[in-house]
Amino acid sequence: MARVMVLDPTATRTDDITSPGPDAGALAGKRIGFRLDNIWRSWDWISELWADKFRAAGARVSFWRCAGRSGEEGERMNRELKAFLETIDVAVVGLANCGSCTGWTIRDAITAANAGLPTTAIATKNFETFAHELAGRGGRSGLRVHVLPYPLNELARDEVMAIGEAHYQGVIETMGAHIAAKEAAE
Amino acid sequence: MTISLIKPSNRVAPAPKPLMSRDCGPAGCEVDWLTSRRHEADGDIEAFTDFSLKMGWGDGLPLVPPTDARVRAFLAQNDRYPDEVIAALPPTQVECTVEKIVINAVMAGAPPESLELLIAAVRAIAEPDFELYGVNATTAPVYPAFIVNGPIRDQLNIPYSYGCTGGAATKATAIGRALRLIMRNVAGQVPGVTSQTTFGSPGRIGGLLIGEWEERSPWAPLAERRGVSGNAVTSFGTMGTMNILDTTSQAASDFLEMIGKSLAYVGANCFSPSMPFCEMMVAINPICAEIIAREIPRIEDVQERLWRFASVPADLLQKRHREQLEAQGRVRKDGRIYATPEPKDMVMFVAGGLGGLHALGLHSFGSSLTQTKPIASPIPADKAQAAE
């Protein structure tokens, strides 16, 4: 059969930031912001647990809960996110635990990282590869992603809290954060 | 919390822009306007289809090799420069040019006359309120359905009668498939890679592109009611088609009750706490539409009647589900949860065969809001150049 030349039907972006961005560094005195959603109670629980630990390490913690991403509500969410990012020094963004919510989590994490904040996205194991794929397609393949077990939201609160406890040191490392010896001992 | 109402935002997709000089016209340039990378492949359709799967371009069905000659011939029948950027499509936000639209249209076997419809459809799904980011990424089976209004329905033989959502043998299937290939190859909706869709949908292969049977509708055309007269396309992020049979009803209110109650099932996204709101699209067959309009002439009143039935009592839901919706303020004073925030969010049009009996329900993904765009009149390139 004759060989022909065909035109490529795909389009891909060529720009990419492979750096994970700045480390969170010492947590004492930092303002750490959690991005929550309206879906995953397990992420509410884990973020509360980690927030307590961040506070114990000398950080101040705030939360922003996103809602709809279209219509006037979507416009409001964009404004709120921008305002929220201006009030924090470090962003912890979750939860990538489904298709669209991984999309929105990574999109918001990229917004935070592009604002220059040390940023870590939180994903469950099943959505880890997907989170990295979307980060790359969003132009930040180096985005920090900390991975929690999957399934997560189907577990009881005490089981989720145990996972949060077990992953605290891991998320600190992913964030590039460190805790002073005194706080760590507490 | 209170009910989140659906109000369009002020955000708009960036205006299309040319990338290069327009001095010499789309068909009269010496320069090579086609900038896509060339690949060597077998010209045979079977071999090319295998090649396209290997390259990650295909959907598994046979594809026409998009050679320079085919792409140029398609362009030559239109008045569009190939480098014109139509939209940026998430998640990558890469620019979807006329060239990429045409290459995918050629592969799908879509006719050159469909280019302006394809462009309008791409513009519709690129609007921020369509929320293509979520539509592409989700575990849901959602895909954009397109409803076409205006004379272009007949010019392109887009079905609006028997078998309009599948089965009618027209090139509308190829046009729908072209949009699906654009979603896959430009927007990057690839299962297991950029789309987490758990089950997918047959609609993710051939798409869903149908007309409204305006001539048999007792109401103004859908696009006109949404502010666009004449040739227009309306995109709606649907979870798939739902058939609603009614062999018993006689009165308008009976039909609407049957349709409304059938639409309201608790596993629909419109009753999920993960979505702040949803729209609902419903196609009424011409026979039923006539009966309904005799009793309820105004479409707004029909929507209101349908809306009241498209709801569930909150206590139908399990406790944990109900509590989440209660916390979001979605249980109303009458103890019910409504599929959409307001009657206007029940998007209705007329289509289907004259056998009647059935209605078509298209459930929404949720955050994706319906968009309507005008379809430009195609001006053949030779006429456009003659005018210059």
PDB file of C-alpha atoms in Angstrom, chain A residues 62-179:
ATOM      1  CA  SER A  62      -6.912  28.880  57.591  1.00  0.00           C
ATOM      2  CA  PHE A  63      -9.361  27.043  55.344  1.00  0.00           C
ATOM      3  CA  TRP A  64     -11.099  27.792  52.058  1.00  0.00           C
ATOM      4  CA  ARG A  65     -13.895  25.583  50.810  1.00  0.00           C
ATOM      5  CA  CYS A  66     -14.611  25.620  47.103  1.00  0.00           C
ATOM      6  CA  ALA A  67     -18.035  25.032  45.583  1.00  0.00           C
ATOM      7  CA  GLY A  68     -19.407  25.278  42.033  1.00  0.00           C
ATOM      8  CA  ARG A  69     -17.006  26.184  39.253  1.00  0.00           C
ATOM      9  CA  SER A  70     -19.473  27.543  36.700  1.00  0.00           C
ATOM     10  CA  GLY A  71     -21.827  30.484  36.416  1.00  0.00           C
ATOM     11  CA  GLU A  72     -21.715  33.342  38.900  1.00  0.00           C
ATOM     12  CA  GLU A  73     -20.714  30.853  41.567  1.00  0.00           C
ATOM     13  CA  GLY A  74     -17.670  29.822  39.548  1.00  0.00           C
ATOM     14  CA  GLU A  75     -16.716  33.437  39.122  1.00  0.00           C
ATOM     15  CA  ARG A  76     -17.086  33.961  42.863  1.00  0.00           C
ATOM     16  CA  MET A  77     -14.936  30.878  43.539  1.00  0.00           C
ATOM     17  CA  ASN A  78     -12.155  32.278  41.357  1.00  0.00           C
ATOM     18  CA  ARG A  79     -12.279  35.568  43.256  1.00  0.00           C
ATOM     19  CA  GLU A  80     -12.340  33.812  46.622  1.00  0.00           C
ATOM     20  CA  LEU A  81      -9.414  31.566  45.712  1.00  0.00           C
ATOM     21  CA  LYS A  82      -7.341  34.530  44.583  1.00  0.00           C
ATOM     22  CA  ALA A  83      -8.141  36.402  47.795  1.00  0.00           C
ATOM     23  CA  PHE A  84      -7.402  33.301  49.893  1.00  0.00           C
ATOM     24  CA  LEU A  85      -4.003  32.785  48.282  1.00  0.00           C
ATOM     25  CA  GLU A  86      -3.076  36.356  49.176  1.00  0.00           C
ATOM     26  CA  THR A  87      -3.607  35.561  52.859  1.00  0.00           C
ATOM     27  CA  ILE A  88      -1.368  32.492  53.118  1.00  0.00           C
ATOM     28  CA  ASP A  89       2.292  31.490  52.793  1.00  0.00           C
ATOM     29  CA  VAL A  90       1.833  27.775  52.084  1.00  0.00           C
ATOM     30  CA  ALA A  91      -0.982  25.975  50.244  1.00  0.00           C
ATOM     31  CA  VAL A  92      -2.235  22.432  50.875  1.00  0.00           C
ATOM     32  CA  VAL A  93      -4.824  21.609  48.236  1.00  0.00           C
ATOM     33  CA  GLY A  94      -7.191  18.644  48.234  1.00  0.00           C
ATOM     34  CA  LEU A  95      -8.701  16.331  47.604  1.00  0.00           C
ATOM     35  CA  ALA A  96      -7.978  14.582  44.335  1.00  0.00           C
ATOM     36  CA  ASN A  97     -10.256  11.612  44.941  1.00  0.00           C
ATOM     37  CA  CYS A  98     -12.387  11.488  41.812  1.00  0.00           C
ATOM     38  CA  GLY A  99     -12.066  12.576  38.204  1.00  0.00           C
ATOM     39  CA  SER A 100     -13.473  16.088  38.220  1.00  0.00           C
ATOM     40  CA  CYS A 101     -12.309  16.798  41.766  1.00  0.00           C
ATOM     41  CA  THR A 102      -8.772  15.801  40.790  1.00  0.00           C
ATOM     42  CA  GLY A 103      -9.128  18.219  37.897  1.00  0.00           C
ATOM     43  CA  TRP A 104     -10.288  21.037  40.128  1.00  0.00           C
ATOM     44  CA  THR A 105      -7.751  20.204  42.863  1.00  0.00           C
ATOM     45  CA  ILE A 106      -4.852  20.292  40.427  1.00  0.00           C
ATOM     46  CA  ARG A 107      -6.162  23.424  38.717  1.00  0.00           C
ATOM     47  CA  ASP A 108      -6.349  25.247  42.070  1.00  0.00           C
ATOM     48  CA  ALA A 109      -2.959  23.871  43.123  1.00  0.00           C
ATOM     49  CA  ILE A 110      -1.431  25.156  39.881  1.00  0.00           C
ATOM     50  CA  THR A 111      -3.011  28.557  40.548  1.00  0.00           C
ATOM     51  CA  ALA A 112      -1.406  28.567  44.003  1.00  0.00           C
ATOM     52  CA  ALA A 113       1.968  27.405  42.676  1.00  0.00           C
ATOM     53  CA  ASN A 114       1.864  29.983  39.886  1.00  0.00           C
ATOM     54  CA  ALA A 115       1.252  32.607  42.563  1.00  0.00           C
ATOM     55  CA  GLY A 116       4.644  31.617  43.960  1.00  0.00           C
ATOM     56  CA  LEU A 117       3.385  29.744  47.013  1.00  0.00           C
ATOM     57  CA  PRO A 118       4.925  26.498  48.249  1.00  0.00           C
ATOM     58  CA  THR A 119       2.085  24.216  47.166  1.00  0.00           C
ATOM     59  CA  THR A 120       1.237  20.578  47.754  1.00  0.00           C
ATOM     60  CA  ALA A 121      -1.729  18.819  46.184  1.00  0.00           C
ATOM     61  CA  ILE A 122      -3.234  15.882  48.054  1.00  0.00           C
ATOM     62  CA  ALA A 123      -4.423  12.886  46.049  1.00  0.00           C
ATOM     63  CA  THR A 124      -5.540   9.375  46.839  1.00  0.00           C
ATOM     64  CA  LYS A 125      -3.570   6.494  45.377  1.00  0.00           C
ATOM     65  CA  ASN A 126      -5.982   5.732  42.553  1.00  0.00           C
ATOM     66  CA  PHE A 127      -5.737   9.297  41.265  1.00  0.00           C
ATOM     67  CA  GLU A 128      -1.986   9.784  41.748  1.00  0.00           C
ATOM     68  CA  THR A 129      -0.998   9.209  38.119  1.00  0.00           C
ATOM     69  CA  PHE A 130      -3.946  11.263  36.933  1.00  0.00           C
ATOM     70  CA  ALA A 131      -2.957  14.140  39.217  1.00  0.00           C
ATOM     71  CA  HIS A 132       0.569  14.166  37.782  1.00  0.00           C
ATOM     72  CA  GLU A 133      -0.825  13.925  34.229  1.00  0.00           C
ATOM     73  CA  LEU A 134      -3.068  16.946  34.769  1.00  0.00           C
ATOM     74  CA  ALA A 135      -0.283  18.873  36.462  1.00  0.00           C
ATOM     75  CA  GLY A 136       1.910  18.256  33.411  1.00  0.00           C
ATOM     76  CA  ARG A 137      -0.854  19.253  31.032  1.00  0.00           C
ATOM     77  CA  GLY A 138      -1.396  22.339  33.149  1.00  0.00           C
ATOM     78  CA  GLY A 139       2.226  23.315  32.646  1.00  0.00           C
ATOM     79  CA  ARG A 140       3.571  22.312  36.078  1.00  0.00           C
ATOM     80  CA  SER A 141       4.732  18.717  35.883  1.00  0.00           C
ATOM     81  CA  GLY A 142       6.872  19.259  38.966  1.00  0.00           C
ATOM     82  CA  LEU A 143       3.883  20.016  41.206  1.00  0.00           C
ATOM     83  CA  ARG A 144       4.185  18.384  44.627  1.00  0.00           C
ATOM     84  CA  VAL A 145       1.596  15.667  45.147  1.00  0.00           C
ATOM     85  CA  HIS A 146       1.241  13.794  48.430  1.00  0.00           C
ATOM     86  CA  VAL A 147      -0.579  10.492  48.137  1.00  0.00           C
ATOM     87  CA  LEU A 148      -3.049   9.039  50.635  1.00  0.00           C
ATOM     88  CA  PRO A 149      -4.420   5.473  50.450  1.00  0.00           C
ATOM     89  CA  TYR A 150      -7.441   4.620  48.336  1.00  0.00           C
ATOM     90  CA  PRO A 151     -10.300   4.025  49.004  1.00  0.00           C
ATOM     91  CA  LEU A 152     -10.388   6.645  51.741  1.00  0.00           C
ATOM     92  CA  ASN A 153     -13.788   8.281  51.966  1.00  0.00           C
ATOM     93  CA  GLU A 154     -15.481   4.913  52.484  1.00  0.00           C
ATOM     94  CA  LEU A 155     -13.621   4.396  55.783  1.00  0.00           C
ATOM     95  CA  ALA A 156     -14.859   5.214  59.280  1.00  0.00           C
ATOM     96  CA  ARG A 157     -13.620   8.379  60.946  1.00  0.00           C
ATOM     97  CA  ASP A 158     -11.192   6.620  63.306  1.00  0.00           C
ATOM     98  CA  GLU A 159      -9.655   4.739  60.377  1.00  0.00           C
ATOM     99  CA  VAL A 160      -9.280   7.973  58.395  1.00  0.00           C
ATOM    100  CA  MET A 161      -7.734   9.755  61.366  1.00  0.00           C
ATOM    101  CA  ALA A 162      -5.203   6.926  61.765  1.00  0.00           C
ATOM    102  CA  ILE A 163      -4.240   7.388  58.119  1.00  0.00           C
ATOM    103  CA  GLY A 164      -3.923  11.133  58.630  1.00  0.00           C
ATOM    104  CA  GLU A 165      -1.682  10.505  61.624  1.00  0.00           C
ATOM    105  CA  ALA A 166       0.464   8.025  59.713  1.00  0.00           C
ATOM    106  CA  HIS A 167       0.865  10.414  56.771  1.00  0.00           C
ATOM    107  CA  TYR A 168       1.735  13.554  58.691  1.00  0.00           C
ATOM    108  CA  GLN A 169       5.497  13.082  58.449  1.00  0.00           C
ATOM    109  CA  GLY A 170       5.126  12.199  54.775  1.00  0.00           C
ATOM    110  CA  VAL A 171       3.184  15.319  53.914  1.00  0.00           C
ATOM    111  CA  ILE A 172       5.719  17.432  55.793  1.00  0.00           C
ATOM    112  CA  GLU A 173       8.440  15.941  53.594  1.00  0.00           C
ATOM    113  CA  THR A 174       6.426  16.443  50.403  1.00  0.00           C
ATOM    114  CA  MET A 175       5.831  20.068  51.351  1.00  0.00           C
ATOM    115  CA  GLY A 176       9.544  20.578  51.891  1.00  0.00           C
ATOM    116  CA  ALA A 177       8.661  21.708  55.392  1.00  0.00           C
ATOM    117  CA  HIS A 178      10.486  21.238  58.635  1.00  0.00           C
ATOM    118  CA  ILE A 179       9.559  21.549  62.229  1.00  0.00           C
TER     119      ILE A 179
END
